[in-house]
């Protein structure tokens, strides 16, 4: 039987980190609007890549910021 592995960058950026990184990538000064918490909001999220590191020798090939920049470019190319 196969195994399941988390494949991720191994860091836990905050939502504000993500907003700032997207703003930097697209060259915009993004000002987040803070609203009250909602039921079901996720406070923290981090994929545990320990198993992938141990068994597969996995390391993220790009940083979170590089991956986000690639994602933005992918969407720009397809939505333009």
mmCIF file of C-alpha atoms in Angstrom:
data_model
loop_
_atom_site.group_PDB
_atom_site.id
_atom_site.type_symbol
_atom_site.label_atom_id
_atom_site.label_comp_id
_atom_site.label_asym_id
_atom_site.label_seq_id
_atom_site.Cartn_x
_atom_site.Cartn_y
_atom_site.Cartn_z
ATOM 1 C CA UNK A 1 0.000 0.000 0.000
ATOM 2 C CA UNK A 2 1.115 3.554 -0.681
ATOM 3 C CA UNK A 3 1.954 6.212 1.825
ATOM 4 C CA UNK A 4 0.801 9.784 2.251
ATOM 5 C CA UNK A 5 3.301 12.641 2.538
ATOM 6 C CA UNK A 6 2.862 16.344 3.239
ATOM 7 C CA UNK A 7 4.792 18.377 0.691
ATOM 8 C CA UNK A 8 5.185 22.007 1.697
ATOM 9 C CA UNK A 9 7.753 24.702 2.399
ATOM 10 C CA UNK A 10 8.084 23.940 6.117
ATOM 11 C CA UNK A 11 7.375 27.469 7.365
ATOM 12 C CA UNK A 12 4.317 29.020 8.984
ATOM 13 C CA UNK A 13 3.739 32.498 7.562
ATOM 14 C CA UNK A 14 0.999 34.534 9.175
ATOM 15 C CA UNK A 15 -1.835 35.927 7.089
ATOM 16 C CA UNK A 16 -0.191 39.347 7.433
ATOM 17 C CA UNK A 17 3.058 37.839 6.081
ATOM 18 C CA UNK A 18 1.142 36.479 3.084
ATOM 19 C CA UNK A 19 -0.571 39.840 2.453
ATOM 20 C CA UNK A 20 2.760 41.700 2.684
ATOM 21 C CA UNK A 21 4.478 39.211 0.361
ATOM 22 C CA UNK A 22 1.706 39.451 -2.246
ATOM 23 C CA UNK A 23 1.825 43.244 -2.036
ATOM 24 C CA UNK A 24 5.579 43.199 -2.607
ATOM 25 C CA UNK A 25 5.257 40.787 -5.538
ATOM 26 C CA UNK A 26 2.551 42.810 -7.303
ATOM 27 C CA UNK A 27 4.062 46.175 -6.365
ATOM 28 C CA UNK A 28 1.084 47.396 -4.357
ATOM 29 C CA UNK A 29 0.811 48.766 -0.836
ATOM 30 C CA UNK A 30 -1.845 46.402 0.503
ATOM 31 C CA UNK A 31 -3.517 47.570 3.692
ATOM 32 C CA UNK A 32 -5.324 44.699 5.404
ATOM 33 C CA UNK A 33 -8.706 45.294 6.994
ATOM 34 C CA UNK A 34 -9.046 43.548 10.344
ATOM 35 C CA UNK A 35 -12.473 42.162 11.123
ATOM 36 C CA UNK A 36 -13.736 40.228 14.167
ATOM 37 C CA UNK A 37 -12.942 36.527 14.268
ATOM 38 C CA UNK A 38 -15.476 34.230 12.650
ATOM 39 C CA UNK A 39 -16.493 30.715 13.575
ATOM 40 C CA UNK A 40 -14.253 28.302 11.708
ATOM 41 C CA UNK A 41 -11.364 30.729 11.157
ATOM 42 C CA UNK A 42 -8.027 28.914 11.189
ATOM 43 C CA UNK A 43 -5.518 30.456 13.591
ATOM 44 C CA UNK A 44 -2.424 28.460 12.612
ATOM 45 C CA UNK A 45 -1.581 26.062 9.826
ATOM 46 C CA UNK A 46 1.657 24.197 9.201
ATOM 47 C CA UNK A 47 2.045 21.024 7.180
ATOM 48 C CA UNK A 48 4.379 18.636 9.002
ATOM 49 C CA UNK A 49 6.948 17.585 6.395
ATOM 50 C CA UNK A 50 9.024 15.461 8.796
ATOM 51 C CA UNK A 51 7.955 12.159 7.216
ATOM 52 C CA UNK A 52 8.786 13.408 3.712
ATOM 53 C CA UNK A 53 12.182 14.637 4.931
ATOM 54 C CA UNK A 54 12.954 11.398 6.740
ATOM 55 C CA UNK A 55 11.802 8.861 4.157
ATOM 56 C CA UNK A 56 12.225 10.776 0.898
ATOM 57 C CA UNK A 57 14.958 13.253 1.821
ATOM 58 C CA UNK A 58 12.535 16.013 0.793
ATOM 59 C CA UNK A 59 13.395 19.670 1.110
ATOM 60 C CA UNK A 60 11.375 22.483 -0.386
ATOM 61 C CA UNK A 61 12.884 23.403 -3.766
ATOM 62 C CA UNK A 62 11.855 27.061 -3.389
ATOM 63 C CA UNK A 63 11.121 29.384 -0.486
ATOM 64 C CA UNK A 64 7.592 30.367 0.448
ATOM 65 C CA UNK A 65 8.120 33.785 -1.149
ATOM 66 C CA UNK A 66 9.524 32.293 -4.370
ATOM 67 C CA UNK A 67 6.624 29.868 -4.607
ATOM 68 C CA UNK A 68 4.112 32.647 -4.002
ATOM 69 C CA UNK A 69 5.759 34.775 -6.713
ATOM 70 C CA UNK A 70 5.558 31.844 -9.140
ATOM 71 C CA UNK A 71 1.894 31.374 -8.253
ATOM 72 C CA UNK A 72 1.113 35.054 -8.902
ATOM 73 C CA UNK A 73 2.933 34.906 -12.262
ATOM 74 C CA UNK A 74 0.999 31.765 -13.214
ATOM 75 C CA UNK A 75 -2.316 33.487 -12.519
ATOM 76 C CA UNK A 76 -1.248 36.681 -14.312
ATOM 77 C CA UNK A 77 -0.378 34.675 -17.419
ATOM 78 C CA UNK A 78 -3.732 32.905 -17.462
ATOM 79 C CA UNK A 79 -6.057 35.716 -16.403
ATOM 80 C CA UNK A 80 -4.570 38.497 -18.550
#
